[in-house]
Amino acid sequence: MSDKPTSGQKQLIETLRTRLGSGGIVTDPELIAPWLVDWRRRFRGHAAAMLQPDTVEQVQAIVREAGRLRVPLVPQGGNTSMVGGATPPVDGSALILSLRRLNKIRSLDPAAGLAVAEAGVVLADLHAAAAERGQRFPLTLGARGSATVGGLVSTNAGGMQVLRWGTMRGLVAGVEAVMADGALHNGLAALRKDNRGYNLDQLLIGAEGTLGIITAATLRIVPAVIARGVAWAGVSSPEAALLLLRRLQARTAAIESFEILPYETLAAALNYLPDSRPPLAGEHPWHLLIEAVESDPADEEPSSLLERLLGDALAEGEVTDATIATSEAQAEAFWRLRDSLSDAERASGPAVQHDIAVPVEAMPRFMTEAAREAEARFPGTRASGFGHLGDGNIHFHVRAPAGVDRERWQAEQGPVITRFVHDLVVAAGGTISAEHGIGQMKVAELERLSSPARMATLRAIKGALDPSGLLNPGKLVTLAPRSATP
Amino acid sequence: MSDKPTSGQKQLIETLRTRLGSGGIVTDPELIAPWLVDWRRRFRGHAAAMLQPDTVEQVQAIVREAGRLRVPLVPQGGNTSMVGGATPPVDGSALILSLRRLNKIRSLDPAAGLAVAEAGVVLADLHAAAAERGQRFPLTLGARGSATVGGLVSTNAGGMQVLRWGTMRGLVAGVEAVMADGALHNGLAALRKDNRGYNLDQLLIGAEGTLGIITAATLRIVPAVIARGVAWAGVSSPEAALLLLRRLQARTAAIESFEILPYETLAAALNYLPDSRPPLAGEHPWHLLIEAVESDPADEEPSSLLERLLGDALAEGEVTDATIATSEAQAEAFWRLRDSLSDAERASGPAVQHDIAVPVEAMPRFMTEAAREAEARFPGTRASGFGHLGDGNIHFHVRAPAGVDRERWQAEQGPVITRFVHDLVVAAGGTISAEHGIGQMKVAELERLSSPARMATLRAIKGALDPSGLLNPGKLVTLAPRSATP
């Protein structure tokens, strides 16, 4: 539990000092401190130094020398992991390898629909660079002002537009990475077809920095949005919501977001946000936020498209009410409600949260039944899910009974509730990590809920590519089998 | 070089006899013979038996027992590999594991847009099953009457619709496979988001059966085509062709195929096919076959869409001439010309063929320059490429000088020419295998043209998942480093 460097770390820092230059090594504890804690403050680690390369060659030198001296490295971008994936170990055994200074957009080619961005490029900066050229990178999420390309690729990030554009895996055309021995894997050439053996790019996407350090990625970009239409609709059930989504998708490819939330989650947000107003009159058990975009002048204007399609749905009784934002301000007000759901719930009391997915068609039933089962098993709690219905991915929250002590309830009930919810998810053929990854938070649950054969395979891959276990230790999968109880 | 079983093979057959039943083990040399040779008759192997499981449990039993007895297995589907990927070794050390009897379509769900097909399902049968439900599986290729799902997934197959739908990798939502120890990897649940560690599905796609035996896959299906439009156009150069493609794509998402061929390749096809007619009057240095499809009643009828867009291109001087097929018969005649190119060229004399890709934007220049360089280096040859311009993937052929002895020229000049072409491809940032894989044909070239670090990584993955090297031995990457000269 020390912030003092070990002798190996000291040697490493000494070896690298000339190579990295003055800005390349940070040892001032005050400067390091913010990077030792995850942004939700659930994980805290120690590290005697933060290495900040600004060239790929420097990353190679760091990884090579760290390998020689057996110093573990924790790669870090914007430090916005939801599962402690970028927080160093508590024992101070590792150094932080920050990729934030590796932040060039090497190229941006609208004709080819491709951009090459280094690991440290912040998502919002990528958005801005694309917009300048009349393009966009069609993935966004709350942390866009901090999250970096390297982290987004390494965690196969999702977000609000997966329905149309897929996760990062679908948007990455190639990866450049430094492997555990310091060798460079250069997969940046955007080959639409390439069957030259095992696909290392695909293996590195979502590997959370445990198999190699991503230094850059070739990303798909698409023409900028000309206009967007944002609608709010009420439906009777998650089943009705999915039916509506399928009907919309059969008639247009323009739907980019389709978010579901129950009435009481909306009520909490309305309560939490000053000056907010209910989008619809009357009470509706379930609410939908729908966005359609126009990226081609030949397309129908998205607001009138939504008006027409939702008008039909209203006439057919498929939605109970619907409204289209008539201004960009109103569209933003709708999105603000959606974006505040987590904060609003946190403000209204303690809750245990789960980032889970099941097959899309199974989600409506899961939402209803899992909530009922969780509430029955934990009397006094309220359970509900909201989020990306079209991806089969919701954030499933179990809120504490009124009046409990927050800290104590979280500590005592949290793990029990999580195991219960995860068991339901696995029984429904789903995943205990839809978009946040495993990090350190879910290592034990991954172990508990995966077959020994699968864990052996994950470990074999880790052992093959990082035999000394020096890349992001303690995340995703550990080299030595650990016991099921953390 | 024997077809007699080794003692390990005998034991394996004995152990499996009850388990697999009478149809499950073939030892009659006459029945095995057709499966010992690849369909282009370039590779010939030996195997004392062919195991033909019809359940996943039987595949598990085979792999487990083969592992115990150290008997290598060569997985085989339709045996349509272009690179000897399904042909057993010449020394008879392996048995064939045929997946053809594992041929159920387990489910086909138009609402979810998903089908689960076992490894032995023939592509044409999958097409038919989807069509019966008003759907289609949007990947097709010449071998569709023989090629199976397992092989298509294992080789990350491409084909004629990659431009719009991507390769198999983009169409596979999940994989079921038997790993080297007989354990089942079940990735069939179609989760749109799943970040539970390394993505084994992605690793198995394109692994050519060297990391696990694929037994089934969840595949994306899309609504059936309502109508198609097929056009033939002449352009002045590959550069003009790519410019045209980009302009078409900017105005419609309906383009599914965009095939390029030089004039003399067309001439060879016209000469080869009885009753064929030149699609265009006059001479044009480069020809294009373009297909657009309508899958939504709201879309523009594709023939009139192509007529409008190509009319504009003609007016702008971007194409030198163009014609739209006015009947399905004419559309088929256009495609027959395209499909006959390889056969026509083979009939017109010996040629060395290469399945290569470079980044799409670099392809026009590559086509021109590589042809010039190859012809300069090998006097008397004629070099040209044709194929999937929009994917950056062409089949690059170097044809023999007139009058040479076919066999002798192929044997003496083939490897030299191939190395020369591959060097050009690598220099252009491309791949020596765009869609055919490595198999046994390109093992030495992969080794020669990959960095030692990359080969070490491929070997580490192979060693981690198939430590005894029993799965499809000699294909893609060998466990022990082999010398660069085959």
mmCIF file with all atom_site columns, N, CA and C in Angstrom, chain A residues 184-220:
data_model
loop_
_atom_site.group_PDB
_atom_site.id
_atom_site.type_symbol
_atom_site.label_atom_id
_atom_site.label_alt_id
_atom_site.label_comp_id
_atom_site.label_asym_id
_atom_site.label_entity_id
_atom_site.label_seq_id
_atom_site.pdbx_PDB_ins_code
_atom_site.Cartn_x
_atom_site.Cartn_y
_atom_site.Cartn_z
_atom_site.occupancy
_atom_site.B_iso_or_equiv
_atom_site.pdbx_formal_charge
_atom_site.auth_seq_id
_atom_site.auth_comp_id
_atom_site.auth_asym_id
_atom_site.auth_atom_id
_atom_site.pdbx_PDB_model_num
ATOM 1   N N  . LEU A 1 184 ? 5.339   -4.051  -32.218 1.00 0.00 ? 184 LEU A N  1
ATOM 2   C CA . LEU A 1 184 ? 4.178   -3.287  -32.666 1.00 0.00 ? 184 LEU A CA 1
ATOM 3   C C  . LEU A 1 184 ? 3.293   -4.145  -33.567 1.00 0.00 ? 184 LEU A C  1
ATOM 4   N N  . HIS A 1 185 ? 2.029   -4.208  -33.219 1.00 0.00 ? 185 HIS A N  1
ATOM 5   C CA . HIS A 1 185 ? 1.050   -4.795  -34.138 1.00 0.00 ? 185 HIS A CA 1
ATOM 6   C C  . HIS A 1 185 ? 0.435   -3.644  -34.923 1.00 0.00 ? 185 HIS A C  1
ATOM 7   N N  . ASN A 1 186 ? 0.638   -3.645  -36.226 1.00 0.00 ? 186 ASN A N  1
ATOM 8   C CA . ASN A 1 186 ? 0.076   -2.570  -37.041 1.00 0.00 ? 186 ASN A CA 1
ATOM 9   C C  . ASN A 1 186 ? -1.046  -3.108  -37.915 1.00 0.00 ? 186 ASN A C  1
ATOM 10  N N  . GLY A 1 187 ? -2.269  -2.923  -37.443 1.00 0.00 ? 187 GLY A N  1
ATOM 11  C CA . GLY A 1 187 ? -3.434  -3.364  -38.206 1.00 0.00 ? 187 GLY A CA 1
ATOM 12  C C  . GLY A 1 187 ? -4.222  -2.189  -38.766 1.00 0.00 ? 187 GLY A C  1
ATOM 13  N N  . LEU A 1 188 ? -3.559  -1.032  -38.896 1.00 0.00 ? 188 LEU A N  1
ATOM 14  C CA . LEU A 1 188 ? -4.302  0.187   -39.264 1.00 0.00 ? 188 LEU A CA 1
ATOM 15  C C  . LEU A 1 188 ? -4.806  0.213   -40.705 1.00 0.00 ? 188 LEU A C  1
ATOM 16  N N  . ALA A 1 189 ? -4.126  -0.510  -41.603 1.00 0.00 ? 189 ALA A N  1
ATOM 17  C CA . ALA A 1 189 ? -4.577  -0.485  -43.005 1.00 0.00 ? 189 ALA A CA 1
ATOM 18  C C  . ALA A 1 189 ? -6.015  -0.965  -43.050 1.00 0.00 ? 189 ALA A C  1
ATOM 19  N N  . ALA A 1 190 ? -6.882  -0.130  -43.610 1.00 0.00 ? 190 ALA A N  1
ATOM 20  C CA . ALA A 1 190 ? -8.313  -0.443  -43.571 1.00 0.00 ? 190 ALA A CA 1
ATOM 21  C C  . ALA A 1 190 ? -8.658  -1.377  -44.721 1.00 0.00 ? 190 ALA A C  1
ATOM 22  N N  . LEU A 1 191 ? -8.345  -2.647  -44.537 1.00 0.00 ? 191 LEU A N  1
ATOM 23  C CA . LEU A 1 191 ? -8.670  -3.641  -45.558 1.00 0.00 ? 191 LEU A CA 1
ATOM 24  C C  . LEU A 1 191 ? -10.067 -4.161  -45.284 1.00 0.00 ? 191 LEU A C  1
ATOM 25  N N  . ARG A 1 192 ? -10.935 -4.069  -46.290 1.00 0.00 ? 192 ARG A N  1
ATOM 26  C CA . ARG A 1 192 ? -12.292 -4.548  -46.078 1.00 0.00 ? 192 ARG A CA 1
ATOM 27  C C  . ARG A 1 192 ? -12.350 -6.076  -46.061 1.00 0.00 ? 192 ARG A C  1
ATOM 28  N N  . LYS A 1 193 ? -11.343 -6.682  -46.627 1.00 0.00 ? 193 LYS A N  1
ATOM 29  C CA . LYS A 1 193 ? -11.224 -8.139  -46.592 1.00 0.00 ? 193 LYS A CA 1
ATOM 30  C C  . LYS A 1 193 ? -9.784  -8.477  -46.254 1.00 0.00 ? 193 LYS A C  1
ATOM 31  N N  . ASP A 1 194 ? -9.582  -9.317  -45.274 1.00 0.00 ? 194 ASP A N  1
ATOM 32  C CA . ASP A 1 194 ? -8.229  -9.705  -44.911 1.00 0.00 ? 194 ASP A CA 1
ATOM 33  C C  . ASP A 1 194 ? -8.300  -10.997 -44.113 1.00 0.00 ? 194 ASP A C  1
ATOM 34  N N  . ASN A 1 195 ? -7.940  -12.090 -44.748 1.00 0.00 ? 195 ASN A N  1
ATOM 35  C CA . ASN A 1 195 ? -7.999  -13.390 -44.067 1.00 0.00 ? 195 ASN A CA 1
ATOM 36  C C  . ASN A 1 195 ? -6.609  -13.981 -43.916 1.00 0.00 ? 195 ASN A C  1
ATOM 37  N N  . ARG A 1 196 ? -5.786  -13.241 -43.207 1.00 0.00 ? 196 ARG A N  1
ATOM 38  C CA . ARG A 1 196 ? -4.395  -13.633 -42.995 1.00 0.00 ? 196 ARG A CA 1
ATOM 39  C C  . ARG A 1 196 ? -4.211  -14.162 -41.591 1.00 0.00 ? 196 ARG A C  1
ATOM 40  N N  . GLY A 1 197 ? -4.969  -15.169 -41.238 1.00 0.00 ? 197 GLY A N  1
ATOM 41  C CA . GLY A 1 197 ? -4.781  -15.742 -39.905 1.00 0.00 ? 197 GLY A CA 1
ATOM 42  C C  . GLY A 1 197 ? -5.626  -15.072 -38.854 1.00 0.00 ? 197 GLY A C  1
ATOM 43  N N  . TYR A 1 198 ? -5.407  -15.458 -37.610 1.00 0.00 ? 198 TYR A N  1
ATOM 44  C CA . TYR A 1 198 ? -6.231  -14.983 -36.500 1.00 0.00 ? 198 TYR A CA 1
ATOM 45  C C  . TYR A 1 198 ? -6.297  -13.456 -36.493 1.00 0.00 ? 198 TYR A C  1
ATOM 46  N N  . ASN A 1 199 ? -7.490  -12.938 -36.223 1.00 0.00 ? 199 ASN A N  1
ATOM 47  C CA . ASN A 1 199 ? -7.694  -11.499 -36.290 1.00 0.00 ? 199 ASN A CA 1
ATOM 48  C C  . ASN A 1 199 ? -7.312  -10.830 -34.965 1.00 0.00 ? 199 ASN A C  1
ATOM 49  N N  . LEU A 1 200 ? -6.098  -10.326 -34.904 1.00 0.00 ? 200 LEU A N  1
ATOM 50  C CA . LEU A 1 200 ? -5.618  -9.716  -33.660 1.00 0.00 ? 200 LEU A CA 1
ATOM 51  C C  . LEU A 1 200 ? -6.385  -8.449  -33.318 1.00 0.00 ? 200 LEU A C  1
ATOM 52  N N  . ASP A 1 201 ? -6.782  -7.684  -34.349 1.00 0.00 ? 201 ASP A N  1
ATOM 53  C CA . ASP A 1 201 ? -7.567  -6.471  -34.083 1.00 0.00 ? 201 ASP A CA 1
ATOM 54  C C  . ASP A 1 201 ? -8.801  -6.833  -33.258 1.00 0.00 ? 201 ASP A C  1
ATOM 55  N N  . GLN A 1 202 ? -9.518  -7.851  -33.729 1.00 0.00 ? 202 GLN A N  1
ATOM 56  C CA . GLN A 1 202 ? -10.757 -8.241  -33.040 1.00 0.00 ? 202 GLN A CA 1
ATOM 57  C C  . GLN A 1 202 ? -10.472 -8.740  -31.627 1.00 0.00 ? 202 GLN A C  1
ATOM 58  N N  . LEU A 1 203 ? -9.323  -9.378  -31.448 1.00 0.00 ? 203 LEU A N  1
ATOM 59  C CA . LEU A 1 203 ? -8.983  -9.888  -30.116 1.00 0.00 ? 203 LEU A CA 1
ATOM 60  C C  . LEU A 1 203 ? -8.662  -8.740  -29.158 1.00 0.00 ? 203 LEU A C  1
ATOM 61  N N  . LEU A 1 204 ? -8.036  -7.687  -29.691 1.00 0.00 ? 204 LEU A N  1
ATOM 62  C CA . LEU A 1 204 ? -7.653  -6.553  -28.841 1.00 0.00 ? 204 LEU A CA 1
ATOM 63  C C  . LEU A 1 204 ? -8.856  -5.669  -28.493 1.00 0.00 ? 204 LEU A C  1
ATOM 64  N N  . ILE A 1 205 ? -9.841  -5.619  -29.399 1.00 0.00 ? 205 ILE A N  1
ATOM 65  C CA . ILE A 1 205 ? -11.042 -4.835  -29.104 1.00 0.00 ? 205 ILE A CA 1
ATOM 66  C C  . ILE A 1 205 ? -11.771 -5.497  -27.938 1.00 0.00 ? 205 ILE A C  1
ATOM 67  N N  . GLY A 1 206 ? -12.001 -4.753  -26.887 1.00 0.00 ? 206 GLY A N  1
ATOM 68  C CA . GLY A 1 206 ? -12.696 -5.310  -25.720 1.00 0.00 ? 206 GLY A CA 1
ATOM 69  C C  . GLY A 1 206 ? -11.804 -6.087  -24.771 1.00 0.00 ? 206 GLY A C  1
ATOM 70  N N  . ALA A 1 207 ? -10.484 -6.111  -25.011 1.00 0.00 ? 207 ALA A N  1
ATOM 71  C CA . ALA A 1 207 ? -9.586  -6.875  -24.125 1.00 0.00 ? 207 ALA A CA 1
ATOM 72  C C  . ALA A 1 207 ? -9.125  -6.052  -22.926 1.00 0.00 ? 207 ALA A C  1
ATOM 73  N N  . GLU A 1 208 ? -9.608  -4.834  -22.812 1.00 0.00 ? 208 GLU A N  1
ATOM 74  C CA . GLU A 1 208 ? -9.372  -3.985  -21.633 1.00 0.00 ? 208 GLU A CA 1
ATOM 75  C C  . GLU A 1 208 ? -7.884  -3.797  -21.326 1.00 0.00 ? 208 GLU A C  1
ATOM 76  N N  . GLY A 1 209 ? -7.074  -3.755  -22.370 1.00 0.00 ? 209 GLY A N  1
ATOM 77  C CA . GLY A 1 209 ? -5.649  -3.497  -22.169 1.00 0.00 ? 209 GLY A CA 1
ATOM 78  C C  . GLY A 1 209 ? -4.889  -4.633  -21.520 1.00 0.00 ? 209 GLY A C  1
ATOM 79  N N  . THR A 1 210 ? -5.481  -5.828  -21.479 1.00 0.00 ? 210 THR A N  1
ATOM 80  C CA . THR A 1 210 ? -4.814  -6.940  -20.813 1.00 0.00 ? 210 THR A CA 1
ATOM 81  C C  . THR A 1 210 ? -3.990  -7.794  -21.777 1.00 0.00 ? 210 THR A C  1
ATOM 82  N N  . LEU A 1 211 ? -4.109  -7.541  -23.092 1.00 0.00 ? 211 LEU A N  1
ATOM 83  C CA . LEU A 1 211 ? -3.369  -8.339  -24.083 1.00 0.00 ? 211 LEU A CA 1
ATOM 84  C C  . LEU A 1 211 ? -2.386  -7.497  -24.883 1.00 0.00 ? 211 LEU A C  1
ATOM 85  N N  . GLY A 1 212 ? -2.511  -6.197  -24.791 1.00 0.00 ? 212 GLY A N  1
ATOM 86  C CA . GLY A 1 212 ? -1.663  -5.293  -25.556 1.00 0.00 ? 212 GLY A CA 1
ATOM 87  C C  . GLY A 1 212 ? -2.133  -3.877  -25.274 1.00 0.00 ? 212 GLY A C  1
ATOM 88  N N  . ILE A 1 213 ? -1.261  -2.902  -25.591 1.00 0.00 ? 213 ILE A N  1
ATOM 89  C CA . ILE A 1 213 ? -1.605  -1.495  -25.335 1.00 0.00 ? 213 ILE A CA 1
ATOM 90  C C  . ILE A 1 213 ? -1.992  -0.867  -26.666 1.00 0.00 ? 213 ILE A C  1
ATOM 91  N N  . ILE A 1 214 ? -3.255  -0.533  -26.826 1.00 0.00 ? 214 ILE A N  1
ATOM 92  C CA . ILE A 1 214 ? -3.697  0.085   -28.076 1.00 0.00 ? 214 ILE A CA 1
ATOM 93  C C  . ILE A 1 214 ? -3.142  1.496   -28.168 1.00 0.00 ? 214 ILE A C  1
ATOM 94  N N  . THR A 1 215 ? -2.496  1.793   -29.311 1.00 0.00 ? 215 THR A N  1
ATOM 95  C CA . THR A 1 215 ? -1.904  3.124   -29.484 1.00 0.00 ? 215 THR A CA 1
ATOM 96  C C  . THR A 1 215 ? -2.648  3.961   -30.519 1.00 0.00 ? 215 THR A C  1
ATOM 97  N N  . ALA A 1 216 ? -3.402  3.315   -31.405 1.00 0.00 ? 216 ALA A N  1
ATOM 98  C CA . ALA A 1 216 ? -4.183  4.055   -32.402 1.00 0.00 ? 216 ALA A CA 1
ATOM 99  C C  . ALA A 1 216 ? -5.210  3.112   -33.014 1.00 0.00 ? 216 ALA A C  1
ATOM 100 N N  . ALA A 1 217 ? -6.203  3.694   -33.665 1.00 0.00 ? 217 ALA A N  1
ATOM 101 C CA . ALA A 1 217 ? -7.211  2.878   -34.340 1.00 0.00 ? 217 ALA A CA 1
ATOM 102 C C  . ALA A 1 217 ? -7.671  3.588   -35.605 1.00 0.00 ? 217 ALA A C  1
ATOM 103 N N  . THR A 1 218 ? -7.986  2.787   -36.613 1.00 0.00 ? 218 THR A N  1
ATOM 104 C CA . THR A 1 218 ? -8.645  3.313   -37.801 1.00 0.00 ? 218 THR A CA 1
ATOM 105 C C  . THR A 1 218 ? -10.146 3.173   -37.579 1.00 0.00 ? 218 THR A C  1
ATOM 106 N N  . LEU A 1 219 ? -10.857 4.293   -37.677 1.00 0.00 ? 219 LEU A N  1
ATOM 107 C CA . LEU A 1 219 ? -12.275 4.320   -37.317 1.00 0.00 ? 219 LEU A CA 1
ATOM 108 C C  . LEU A 1 219 ? -13.126 4.708   -38.515 1.00 0.00 ? 219 LEU A C  1
ATOM 109 N N  . ARG A 1 220 ? -14.285 4.106   -38.605 1.00 0.00 ? 220 ARG A N  1
ATOM 110 C CA . ARG A 1 220 ? -15.209 4.483   -39.668 1.00 0.00 ? 220 ARG A CA 1
ATOM 111 C C  . ARG A 1 220 ? -15.895 5.806   -39.327 1.00 0.00 ? 220 ARG A C  1
#
